[in-house]
Amino acid sequence: MRAPSTRRRLARVLEQREVSLLVVLVALFGLFSILSSRFATGPTISQILMDMSIVVIVGVGEALVLFTRNIDVSVGSMVGFTAYFVADFSANHRGVSILVVVLLSCFVGLILGAINGALVATLRVPSIMVTLGTLYIYRGLDSVIAGSGLVTSQELPLSYSSLASWSLHGLPGIFLYAAVIVILAHGFVRHTYTGRSVIALGSNPEAAVKIGIRSRRWVFGAFALSGVLCGFAGVLWGGRYGTVDSSAASGFELVVLAAVVVGGVSVSGGSGSIAGVLVGSTILSVISIGLALVNVSQFWLQAIQGLVIISALILDVILRGHMKARRVGS
Amino acid sequence: MTAKTVSPGERRGSLSRLAGWVGPWEAALLGLVVVVLIFGSVTSPFFFTGANFSNTSAGAVGVSLMVVGQTWLMVSGEIDLSVASVFGISGVVFGLSIESQAPLPVAIAIALLVGAVAGLINGLLSVDLGLPSLIVTVGSLALFRGASYILLGSRAISALPIAFTGFAQGDVGTSVLPNVLVVFLVIAVLAGTFLQWGSVGRKTYAAGSSLEVSRFSGHRVKRLKRGLFVLSGALSALAGVLYTGYVSTARADNGTGQELTVIAIVLIGGVSMFGQGLLYWRHAVARFGHVAHKPDDAQLHELRRSVHGDRTFDGRRGGCAASHTGSSRDARGKARPQGQRGAHIGTRYGLCLRPPLDPSQSSIVIEGWRQQ
C-alpha cells in the first residue's frame, strides 16, 4: 500500500464530520463574540460548559446505542426517574455518603437500561417500540413515587448540591465529569476490540454476526451503559437544578437526540464518534447561551435550534458530496 | 420501521373465528378495548354514557388524524416526528388569519397550506437530500414549534367564529356522535381503503418492504414518499385546526409532545392498521379483498428473488443488503455456486467484507477495521 500524500491526508481530515462541525462551532463563537462583548468571557464559557454537560453525559450513552443501529428514546424518563428517586432518597437519608448516593443512582439507571436492553436483545422487538413504551412506563413510575411532590435544594444535603457546583480553576466540576466520560468512551469506541465490535454491529449486523461478534450481548451492553449514564446524569440533575419533581427532564430525549445527531452520529448505525457528540452538544449550547446574551427573545431559540439541526445535516451532505466529487475527479 | 404486510392465510383454524376475520393482532387489540371499556364502566358510573363518549372521542380526534398520515408514512418506511409541531403551527396560523379578519374558509385553507408546505419541507429534506427522516423531523419539530412561538409568542387567540367552534365542539344533530369524529371517520376510512386497495397503498407497502425492488419495478418512490410527507403535514394541520376549534383557543404550545403519542399509537396498531381501536373494519375489508390482492405480494416476492438470488434480503431503510456476506456458504450452510464468489458487497462506513480470493482460505478479509 502506498503512503497517502499530504494532500490526501488533509482531505481525509477535512472529510471527517467533526472537522466541519468544529468550523461551524468556531464560526458561531466568532459571531457571538462580535455581537456581544460579554460572550467570550470566563463566566459565559463556564455557563456554556455547565449547560452542555448533562446533555453530553446522556448523549454518550445514546451514541453507543445508535452505533448498534438501535435507538433509546427513554433517556429523558430514565434521567427524570433517577433524579427524583435519588434526590428523595438523599433528602430522607441525609447521613448517607454522597458516593453511595451516586452509586445508587447509577445502579437504578443500570436496572432501567438493562430492562430496555433485555427487551431489545432477547425479544428482538424494534428498539424504538421498546423504548417508547419504557419512556411512558418510567415516567409513570416517576409520577407514582413522586406524586405531586417536590424536592428542593434546601432539603438536599450540602454534599449533594456541591457534587455539581464545584469547580477547578474556573472549569465547572460537572463538565469535568462529562470530559472524563467522553475520554473513556472515545477510547473504548476507537481503540478496543469491543468498541470496534459495537461499530461493526451497527454497520452491518449480519456480517458482524458471521465474523463472530456477539450481537445480542453488545446491544444489551449498550442499552445498559446508556442506563448507567442516565443514572449518573440523574443525580447531577438534582445537584445542578436544585428542584426536582416528577416532570424533571421530560422532553430531554429530543434535546439529547438533537445534540448527538448534530454531532454526526448516524441513526442507521455504525457511524459517528464520541468526539462528535461533544462538539454537537457544544454547538447547541453555544447557540442557546449566545442568543440569550444578544437579547434574542426566547421565543426564537427553538426555531433557531431546529434550523441549526437541519443546516448541520444539509452541510454534511454538501461537504461529503464535494469531497467525493473531488476525489473522483483527481 | 419495517412494514408488516398481512398474509391472510396464516395461522387460521387454531384461532377463533373473530381472529380469523380481522387478524389475530387486531382481535387482541379489540379484546383489550373491550376490557378497558368494561373496566371503565365498572369503576365509574359516568364512563359508559353518551356524554362521555362524545367528549372523549371529540378530544381524541386531534391525535387520531395525525395517526392517519403517520401510518401511511411509517408503512412506507419513513417517520414524521414533527406532526405535533405542524399541529401547533397550523392552529396558530389559523388563529392569526381569523384575527386579521380573514373569512373562515380562507383561514382554514391557509392553515392547511402551511401544513402541506411543512410536510413538503420534510419531504424534500428526507427524500430528495436522502437524509434520515427521523433526524430531519427532530429538526423540523423544533423549527415549526419555534415558528409558532415566534408568530404568537405567549398569547392566546380565543376570538374564533362561533360557527366554527360550534362545529368543532358539537354533535351531529341530537346524537352523541361528535362532528369532528365524523370528519375523522371519513378520512380514516378513505385512507384505510386506499392503503389496502388502492395502487398507491400497495406501492406504499412495496416501498416500505423494499426500496430497491420498488425502484426496479418502476415505482416513483421519491414522488410517492414526498407526497406522503405532504399528506402527513396537511392532515396534522387539519387536526390542529379542528383542535383549535375544539378548545376554542389558538396557542403556540397546542399539542406539544403529542408526536410520541402518535408514534406509539401507530406502533401499537402494528403499523399495518390504524390504532386506537377505531378501525378494525379496515382489516375486515382487507379480508374480502385479499384474494384479488394476493398476487401483489407474491409478485413482489418473486421480484425480490429475481433481483437478489435465492434469498430475500433485508429491506430495512439504510440497511446494507447483506444477502451474500462473502463466505462461500450461505446462511443455511449450502454451498453457493462458484460464479457468485466474486461479489464485493457489505461495504458500509469503512467496514468492508470481501470474499476470500483463494477458495481454500476461509477467513474473511476485513479492510479498514481501524480506520473507521
XYZ file of C-alpha atoms in Angstrom:
702
model
C 0.000 0.000 0.000
C 1.243 3.413 -0.994
C 1.570 6.028 1.735
C -1.034 8.702 1.267
C 0.284 12.088 0.185
C -0.018 15.073 2.486
C -2.778 16.454 0.365
C -4.744 13.272 0.565
C -4.214 13.122 4.274
C -5.509 16.666 4.585
C -8.514 15.780 2.505
C -9.163 12.820 4.731
C -9.046 15.020 7.821
C -11.401 17.534 6.251
C -13.741 14.761 5.281
C -14.407 13.937 8.897
C -17.669 15.180 10.195
C -16.157 16.552 13.405
C -13.950 18.942 11.462
C -16.817 20.555 9.594
C -18.641 20.789 12.880
C -15.686 22.477 14.510
C -15.713 25.028 11.705
C -19.389 25.704 12.435
C -18.614 25.964 16.145
C -15.776 28.426 15.626
C -17.924 30.498 13.263
C -20.751 30.628 15.798
C -18.314 31.510 18.546
C -16.844 34.323 16.467
C -20.284 35.598 15.532
C -21.495 35.772 19.113
C -18.228 37.343 20.287
C -18.763 40.156 17.797
C -22.422 40.555 18.694
C -21.946 40.557 22.441
C -18.937 41.742 24.418
C -19.987 39.505 27.280
C -19.838 36.330 25.222
C -16.132 35.457 25.106
C -15.623 35.797 28.843
C -14.869 33.274 31.563
C -18.294 33.249 33.216
C -20.141 32.777 29.924
C -17.878 29.971 28.853
C -18.253 28.160 32.129
C -22.005 28.686 31.808
C -21.889 27.025 28.396
C -19.850 24.149 29.764
C -22.284 23.621 32.622
C -25.233 23.842 30.281
C -23.942 21.163 27.945
C -22.507 18.691 30.442
C -25.612 16.675 31.262
C -26.508 16.516 27.566
C -23.015 15.205 26.814
C -23.182 12.523 29.507
C -26.545 11.212 28.326
C -25.515 11.760 24.708
C -22.550 9.385 25.053
C -24.920 6.612 26.118
C -27.328 7.473 23.328
C -24.484 7.415 20.805
C -23.438 3.931 21.944
C -26.986 2.730 21.406
C -27.199 4.418 17.997
C -23.899 2.793 16.977
C -25.581 -0.594 17.302
C -28.374 0.521 14.958
C -30.837 0.901 17.794
C -32.329 3.956 19.418
C -33.127 4.803 23.027
C -35.891 7.377 23.384
C -36.451 6.608 27.061
C -33.396 8.566 28.255
C -35.443 11.564 29.394
C -37.624 9.366 31.570
C -34.629 7.476 32.952
C -32.923 10.736 33.922
C -36.163 12.049 35.406
C -36.845 8.872 37.366
C -33.363 8.569 38.842
C -33.236 12.316 39.531
C -36.343 12.175 41.687
C -35.605 8.793 43.226
C -32.125 9.768 44.353
C -32.985 13.313 45.417
C -35.851 11.942 47.508
C -33.605 9.253 48.990
C -30.917 11.768 49.759
C -33.342 14.203 51.380
C -34.667 11.451 53.642
C -31.291 9.914 54.487
C -29.090 12.932 54.990
C -26.322 10.995 56.701
C -25.578 8.718 53.744
C -22.281 9.342 51.966
C -22.575 11.081 48.606
C -20.594 8.290 46.981
C -23.295 5.822 47.988
C -25.933 8.140 46.568
C -24.118 8.376 43.230
C -23.635 4.630 43.070
C -27.287 4.070 43.931
C -28.317 6.410 41.135
C -26.100 4.647 38.618
C -27.432 1.304 39.804
C -31.047 2.376 39.391
C -30.148 3.648 35.920
C -28.463 0.339 35.178
C -31.620 -1.567 36.051
C -33.763 0.675 33.849
C -31.302 0.454 30.959
C -30.943 -3.300 31.388
C -34.703 -3.718 31.075
C -34.571 -1.862 27.753
C -31.579 -3.891 26.643
C -33.057 -7.221 27.645
C -36.284 -6.500 25.784
C -34.486 -5.387 22.648
C -31.803 -8.057 22.624
C -33.769 -11.122 23.631
C -37.254 -10.457 22.341
C -35.970 -8.788 19.177
C -38.627 -6.109 19.400
C -37.637 -2.933 17.490
C -35.850 -0.657 19.929
C -37.952 2.400 19.112
C -41.036 0.460 20.190
C -39.476 -0.853 23.390
C -38.020 2.453 24.483
C -41.130 4.406 23.523
C -43.003 2.053 25.829
C -40.490 2.380 28.649
C -40.484 6.166 28.154
C -44.089 6.129 29.349
C -43.550 3.362 31.925
C -40.569 5.027 33.616
C -42.264 8.422 33.576
C -45.359 6.783 35.011
C -43.321 5.161 37.798
C -41.737 8.530 38.433
C -45.182 10.094 38.829
C -46.249 7.251 41.117
C -43.330 7.652 43.524
C -43.240 11.440 43.269
C -46.940 12.232 43.147
C -47.139 15.977 43.255
C -44.067 16.003 45.488
C -41.119 18.275 45.038
C -37.575 18.010 46.370
C -35.996 21.434 46.785
C -32.358 22.330 47.254
C -32.975 23.218 50.929
C -33.935 19.633 51.664
C -30.857 18.205 49.987
C -27.631 17.753 51.941
C -24.833 20.148 51.085
C -22.644 17.392 49.637
C -25.398 16.677 47.090
C -25.565 20.149 45.598
C -21.801 20.621 45.742
C -21.492 17.480 43.608
C -22.427 19.581 40.596
C -21.346 23.049 41.667
C -17.628 22.696 42.449
C -15.106 23.992 40.003
C -11.421 23.673 39.279
C -9.654 26.830 38.073
C -12.890 28.030 36.537
C -13.683 24.704 34.920
C -17.019 23.513 36.298
C -16.845 20.130 38.006
C -19.901 18.912 36.169
C -18.038 19.464 32.911
C -15.029 17.556 34.206
C -17.261 14.527 34.804
C -18.525 14.838 31.254
C -14.970 15.217 29.941
C -13.781 12.076 31.738
C -16.748 10.117 30.402
C -16.114 11.400 26.874
C -12.432 10.442 27.007
C -13.171 6.966 28.358
C -15.960 6.369 25.855
C -13.869 7.689 22.973
C -11.016 5.357 23.878
C -13.453 2.489 24.199
C -15.051 3.047 20.830
C -11.871 3.814 18.914
C -9.285 1.579 20.450
C -10.799 -1.521 21.978
C -11.901 -4.681 20.266
C -15.270 -4.457 21.958
C -15.736 -0.881 20.838
C -14.938 -1.744 17.243
C -17.345 -4.676 17.500
C -20.120 -2.316 18.538
C -19.469 -0.162 15.464
C -19.264 -3.208 13.207
C -22.521 -4.461 14.634
C -24.363 -1.333 13.606
C -22.535 -1.105 10.314
C -23.645 -4.491 9.114
C -25.406 -6.697 11.662
C -25.442 -9.837 9.570
C -21.778 -9.639 8.692
C -20.890 -8.844 12.294
C -22.641 -11.973 13.489
C -20.878 -14.022 10.817
C -17.441 -12.915 11.944
C -18.311 -13.934 15.468
C -19.401 -10.741 17.188
C -21.889 -11.474 19.930
C -24.524 -9.103 18.734
C -27.122 -9.564 21.469
C -24.584 -9.140 24.217
C -23.321 -5.802 22.932
C -26.771 -4.473 22.144
C -27.720 -5.298 25.713
C -24.479 -3.734 26.926
C -25.078 -0.504 25.012
C -28.561 -0.088 26.491
C -27.317 -0.928 29.986
C -24.488 1.619 29.683
C -26.944 4.201 28.429
C -28.968 3.497 31.573
C -25.945 3.892 33.864
C -25.058 7.226 32.261
C -28.675 8.367 32.629
C -28.481 7.403 36.292
C -25.350 9.494 36.720
C -26.974 12.369 34.842
C -29.992 11.987 37.137
C -28.003 12.591 40.298
C -26.274 15.576 38.656
C -29.654 16.929 37.538
C -30.739 17.337 41.164
C -27.452 18.987 42.059
C -27.496 21.313 39.067
C -31.102 22.490 39.103
C -31.847 22.186 42.815
C -35.523 21.403 42.403
C -36.738 18.029 41.214
C -40.330 16.998 40.580
C -41.999 14.277 38.549
C -41.681 16.206 35.294
C -37.907 16.675 35.551
C -36.132 16.069 32.246
C -39.322 15.392 30.304
C -38.686 16.024 26.643
C -34.956 15.715 27.318
C -34.711 12.787 24.895
C -35.230 15.120 21.942
C -32.524 17.508 23.174
C -30.090 14.623 23.518
C -31.042 13.144 20.173
C -30.589 16.518 18.507
C -27.146 17.014 20.053
C -25.994 13.522 19.127
C -27.226 13.845 15.596
C -25.795 17.302 15.058
C -22.591 15.643 16.238
C -22.751 13.346 13.243
C -23.838 10.048 14.757
C -25.926 8.214 12.191
C -29.312 6.873 13.269
C -28.852 3.953 10.936
C -25.940 2.700 12.976
C -22.235 2.104 12.624
C -21.193 5.672 12.012
C -20.165 8.642 14.097
C -17.890 9.333 17.016
C -17.975 10.291 20.663
C -15.977 13.445 19.882
C -18.815 14.397 17.558
C -21.286 14.142 20.440
C -19.154 16.591 22.420
C -18.996 19.065 19.545
C -22.686 18.689 18.751
C -23.729 19.412 22.325
C -21.367 22.385 22.436
C -22.891 23.865 19.289
C -26.431 23.650 20.657
C -25.314 25.094 23.983
C -23.366 27.949 22.388
C -26.452 28.839 20.396
C -28.817 28.851 23.343
C -26.492 30.853 25.628
C -25.337 33.124 22.807
C -28.869 34.002 21.758
C -29.775 34.837 25.332
C -26.778 37.171 25.525
C -27.555 39.051 22.337
C -31.077 39.606 23.652
C -32.871 37.486 21.118
C -36.273 36.609 22.502
C -36.504 33.122 23.978
C -39.311 32.511 21.512
C -36.721 32.380 18.725
C -34.497 29.886 20.477
C -36.292 26.721 19.498
C -36.748 27.713 15.869
C -33.076 28.571 15.543
C -32.038 25.297 17.143
C -34.223 23.442 14.696
C -32.710 25.396 11.849
C -29.217 24.516 13.088
C -30.014 20.811 13.213
C -31.324 20.880 9.651
C -28.448 23.051 8.420
C -25.919 20.704 10.006
C -27.482 17.818 8.122
C -27.510 19.689 4.817
C -23.957 20.954 5.308
C -22.828 17.409 5.899
C -24.433 16.209 2.680
C -22.867 19.067 0.713
C -19.405 18.574 2.210
C -19.436 14.853 1.618
C -20.681 15.287 -1.925
C -17.980 17.862 -2.589
C -15.214 15.673 -1.210
C -16.389 12.657 -3.123
C -16.581 14.638 -6.349
C -13.069 15.945 -5.855
C -11.661 12.543 -5.121
C -13.295 11.047 -8.167
C -12.070 13.964 -10.268
C -8.423 13.739 -9.196
C -39.674 0.556 10.666
C -40.345 -2.443 8.583
C -43.885 -2.593 7.373
C -45.636 -5.813 8.171
C -47.756 -6.962 5.309
C -50.697 -9.049 6.331
C -50.673 -12.520 4.981
C -54.266 -13.594 5.381
C -53.918 -17.309 5.059
C -51.588 -17.686 8.001
C -52.473 -19.341 11.286
C -56.113 -19.783 10.500
C -58.062 -22.527 12.185
C -56.392 -22.539 15.538
C -57.702 -19.105 16.246
C -61.218 -18.052 16.888
C -63.475 -17.039 14.081
C -63.158 -13.402 15.034
C -59.398 -13.664 14.908
C -59.712 -15.260 11.510
C -61.864 -12.401 10.384
C -59.808 -9.385 11.421
C -56.390 -10.878 12.130
C -55.019 -12.060 15.471
C -53.304 -8.802 16.400
C -56.367 -6.721 15.659
C -58.563 -9.175 17.552
C -56.257 -8.888 20.549
C -56.473 -5.099 20.390
C -60.229 -5.278 20.085
C -60.320 -7.540 23.138
C -58.177 -5.048 25.007
C -60.525 -2.207 24.091
C -63.473 -4.243 25.367
C -61.611 -4.943 28.616
C -60.858 -1.246 29.056
C -64.489 -0.355 28.324
C -65.742 -2.869 30.895
C -63.186 -1.722 33.454
C -64.189 1.884 32.886
C -67.906 1.106 33.176
C -67.395 -0.846 36.396
C -65.223 1.757 38.096
C -67.206 4.845 37.152
C -70.923 5.360 36.592
C -70.139 8.228 34.235
C -67.923 6.242 31.900
C -70.318 4.340 29.708
C -72.525 7.309 28.888
C -73.241 9.128 25.677
C -71.868 12.382 27.023
C -68.577 10.789 27.939
C -68.292 9.126 24.560
C -68.958 12.422 22.871
C -66.365 14.270 24.938
C -63.544 11.768 24.848
C -63.869 10.873 21.186
C -64.002 14.522 20.119
C -60.942 15.246 22.246
C -59.042 12.357 20.711
C -59.657 13.407 17.122
C -56.589 15.677 17.021
C -54.228 12.827 17.730
C -56.205 10.352 15.634
C -55.966 12.444 12.476
C -52.209 12.697 12.877
C -52.134 8.921 13.252
C -53.696 8.508 9.786
C -50.891 10.323 7.955
C -48.234 8.806 10.163
C -49.472 5.302 9.407
C -49.004 5.808 5.683
C -45.558 7.265 6.227
C -44.427 4.512 8.544
C -45.700 1.848 6.200
C -43.533 3.432 3.516
C -40.540 3.238 5.858
C -40.320 6.893 6.825
C -41.287 8.655 10.028
C -42.504 12.156 10.820
C -41.749 13.366 14.338
C -42.783 16.918 13.529
C -46.531 16.187 13.340
C -47.328 17.760 16.694
C -45.407 20.901 15.773
C -47.256 21.155 12.451
C -50.421 20.656 14.511
C -49.352 23.614 16.659
C -48.273 25.980 13.895
C -51.364 25.390 11.771
C -53.565 26.251 14.741
C -51.528 29.410 15.272
C -51.732 30.407 11.614
C -55.451 29.703 11.627
C -55.907 31.891 14.703
C -53.838 34.710 13.229
C -55.761 34.598 9.941
C -59.050 34.829 11.808
C -57.664 37.682 13.861
C -56.740 39.589 10.715
C -60.339 39.333 9.521
C -59.896 36.511 7.023
C -63.110 34.642 6.225
C -63.349 31.199 7.817
C -62.796 29.076 4.666
C -59.761 31.166 3.711
C -58.301 30.813 7.190
C -58.750 27.052 7.094
C -57.217 26.878 3.614
C -54.200 28.921 4.709
C -53.663 26.678 7.733
C -53.881 23.531 5.611
C -51.490 25.056 3.099
C -48.996 25.797 5.879
C -49.246 22.176 6.976
C -48.732 20.902 3.442
C -45.709 23.163 2.948
C -44.275 21.988 6.263
C -44.728 18.423 5.088
C -43.128 19.283 1.757
C -40.079 20.682 3.575
C -39.740 17.418 5.488
C -40.206 15.502 2.270
C -37.635 17.466 0.283
C -35.057 17.116 3.035
C -35.519 13.445 3.720
C -36.437 12.138 0.282
C -34.548 14.373 -2.120
C -31.480 15.001 0.006
C -31.567 11.451 1.304
C -31.332 12.416 4.965
C -32.805 10.089 7.584
C -36.355 11.278 8.244
C -36.111 10.530 11.965
C -33.480 13.216 12.304
C -34.824 15.684 9.772
C -38.113 15.703 11.607
C -36.457 16.117 15.003
C -35.022 19.285 13.497
C -38.273 20.428 11.943
C -40.089 19.573 15.172
C -38.055 22.292 16.869
C -38.247 24.582 13.836
C -42.032 24.523 13.424
C -42.696 24.715 17.149
C -40.264 27.615 17.354
C -42.007 29.301 14.428
C -45.338 29.054 16.268
C -43.774 30.770 19.261
C -42.281 33.462 17.030
C -45.663 34.070 15.412
C -47.811 34.076 18.510
C -45.488 34.383 21.497
C -47.234 33.519 24.727
C -50.536 34.989 23.556
C -53.711 33.042 23.015
C -56.346 33.792 20.393
C -59.810 32.899 21.608
C -61.981 35.113 19.405
C -62.814 32.387 16.902
C -66.012 32.327 14.831
C -68.895 30.748 16.734
C -69.853 28.808 13.621
C -66.501 27.046 13.712
C -66.164 26.366 17.437
C -69.787 25.248 17.437
C -68.959 22.732 14.714
C -65.792 21.514 16.402
C -67.492 21.047 19.773
C -70.912 19.957 18.590
C -72.505 16.631 17.813
C -74.281 15.523 14.671
C -77.917 16.552 15.133
C -79.087 15.395 18.539
C -76.946 12.254 18.605
C -73.821 11.680 20.712
C -71.645 11.453 17.607
C -69.294 14.468 17.503
C -68.934 16.270 14.169
C -65.165 16.027 14.298
C -65.365 12.271 14.805
C -67.338 12.058 11.569
C -64.617 14.049 9.811
C -62.029 11.662 11.206
C -64.011 8.559 10.269
C -64.495 9.709 6.691
C -60.795 10.467 6.287
C -59.676 7.316 8.085
C -61.981 5.087 6.080
C -60.793 6.638 2.828
C -57.151 6.418 3.885
C -57.591 2.848 5.081
C -59.297 1.759 1.891
C -56.690 3.356 -0.340
C -53.866 1.920 1.707
C -55.238 -1.592 1.408
C -56.866 -1.478 -2.021
C -55.554 1.444 -3.972
C -52.496 1.127 -6.128
C -50.942 3.989 -4.142
C -51.404 1.942 -0.996
C -49.834 -1.171 -2.471
C -46.927 0.894 -3.742
C -46.542 2.332 -0.251
C -46.313 -1.156 1.213
C -43.870 -2.107 -1.515
C -41.681 0.926 -0.835
C -41.655 0.097 2.849
C -40.850 -3.549 2.455
C -38.128 -2.991 -0.110
C -36.969 0.268 -1.582
C -34.763 -1.394 -4.193
C -37.460 -3.686 -5.507
C -39.894 -0.803 -5.745
C -37.400 1.205 -7.706
C -36.642 -1.697 -10.024
C -40.377 -2.144 -10.513
C -40.576 1.347 -11.903
C -42.423 2.901 -8.986
C -41.709 6.551 -8.497
C -40.755 6.045 -4.893
C -39.420 9.531 -4.290
C -42.551 11.187 -5.564
C -44.672 8.810 -3.519
C -42.801 9.471 -0.286
C -42.688 13.205 -0.851
C -46.450 13.069 -1.344
C -46.881 11.113 1.873
C -44.948 13.739 3.813
C -47.227 16.411 2.350
C -50.262 14.297 3.278
C -48.987 13.871 6.827
C -48.404 17.618 7.091
C -51.831 18.501 5.719
C -53.625 16.022 7.976
C -51.717 17.307 11.003
C -52.756 20.819 10.006
C -56.399 19.745 9.758
C -56.059 18.130 13.176
C -54.525 21.314 14.549
C -57.309 23.491 13.147
C -60.072 21.223 14.453
C -58.397 21.033 17.849
C -58.114 24.818 17.956
C -61.860 24.937 17.411
C -62.473 22.213 19.984
C -60.618 24.068 22.750
C -61.625 27.495 21.288
C -58.055 28.709 21.694
C -55.090 29.036 19.367
C -51.878 28.772 21.355
C -48.289 28.211 20.324
C -47.977 25.193 22.610
C -51.036 23.279 21.378
C -50.147 19.614 21.050
C -46.629 19.796 22.474
C -45.195 16.330 22.970
C -48.032 14.600 21.124
C -45.689 13.215 18.455
C -44.658 10.353 20.703
C -48.285 9.501 21.439
C -48.948 9.388 17.710
C -45.985 7.122 17.041
C -46.951 4.911 19.963
C -50.471 4.510 18.586
C -49.183 3.599 15.148
C -46.779 1.062 16.616
C -49.421 -0.454 18.908
C -51.606 -0.744 15.836
C -48.877 -2.953 14.402
C -48.190 -0.341 11.692
C -50.429 -2.330 9.407
C -53.583 -0.795 10.797
C -54.835 2.327 12.482
C -54.544 2.373 16.208
C -56.975 3.458 18.857
C -59.229 0.544 18.121
C -61.353 2.660 15.804
C -60.784 0.935 12.517
C -60.946 -2.804 12.864
C -63.206 -2.939 9.898
C -60.352 -1.998 7.626
C -58.902 -5.416 8.010
C -62.308 -6.964 7.676
C -62.469 -5.260 4.311
C -58.967 -6.394 3.570
C -60.117 -9.956 4.137
C -62.703 -9.620 1.399
C -60.137 -8.192 -0.880
C -57.276 -10.492 -0.169
C -57.954 -12.919 -2.978
C -57.720 -10.147 -5.512
C -54.624 -8.712 -3.907
C -52.687 -11.784 -3.018
C -50.807 -11.745 -6.340
C -49.336 -8.399 -5.421
C -47.382 -9.823 -2.544
C -46.474 -12.909 -4.488
C -45.215 -10.849 -7.398
C -43.188 -8.731 -5.058
C -41.659 -11.803 -3.541
C -40.875 -13.202 -6.966
C -39.221 -9.950 -7.906
C -37.084 -9.980 -4.789
C -35.942 -13.460 -5.614
C -35.018 -12.481 -9.113
C -33.110 -9.426 -8.010
C -31.310 -10.900 -5.058
C -30.769 -14.544 -5.723
C -32.486 -17.221 -3.748
C -32.766 -15.331 -0.529
C -34.953 -12.416 0.312
C -32.934 -9.590 1.665
C -33.135 -7.168 4.415
C -35.279 -4.314 3.150
C -34.698 -2.062 6.077
C -34.037 1.550 5.344
C -30.397 2.385 5.407
C -29.560 -1.221 5.876
C -26.921 -2.961 3.878
C -28.421 -5.650 1.775
C -26.100 -8.309 3.008
C -27.538 -11.172 1.080
C -24.104 -12.556 0.457
C -21.600 -11.902 3.166
C -18.614 -13.201 1.390
C -18.468 -16.614 2.898
C -18.620 -19.392 0.379
C -21.592 -20.857 2.188
C -24.844 -19.142 2.769
C -26.814 -18.966 5.985
C -28.206 -22.451 5.669
C -24.818 -23.929 5.051
C -25.478 -24.615 1.385
C -22.522 -24.120 -0.864
C -23.124 -21.274 -3.256
C -22.446 -21.519 -6.959
C -18.864 -20.627 -7.837
C -19.837 -17.766 -10.104
C -21.140 -15.640 -7.251
C -17.999 -15.592 -5.224
C -16.511 -12.520 -6.819
C -19.216 -10.289 -5.435
C -17.955 -7.444 -3.345
C -20.673 -6.439 -1.001
C -21.282 -5.312 2.512
C -19.268 -2.130 2.216
C -20.555 0.460 4.525
C -18.916 3.015 6.745
C -15.467 1.626 6.411
C -16.226 -1.943 7.305
C -15.588 -3.908 4.204
C -16.101 -7.601 3.925
C -14.658 -9.272 0.903
C -14.879 -12.872 -0.091
C -11.568 -14.698 0.080
C -9.771 -14.676 -3.250
C -8.426 -18.127 -2.650
C -11.256 -20.633 -2.073
C -9.122 -22.580 0.377
C -8.697 -19.525 2.532
C -11.744 -19.441 4.737
C -11.228 -16.285 6.781
C -12.828 -13.015 5.847
C -10.653 -10.090 4.953
C -11.520 -7.031 6.938
C -10.353 -3.836 5.442
C -10.345 -0.502 7.167
C -11.187 -2.051 10.509
C -9.132 0.505 12.404
C -9.713 3.441 10.135
C -13.380 3.910 10.875
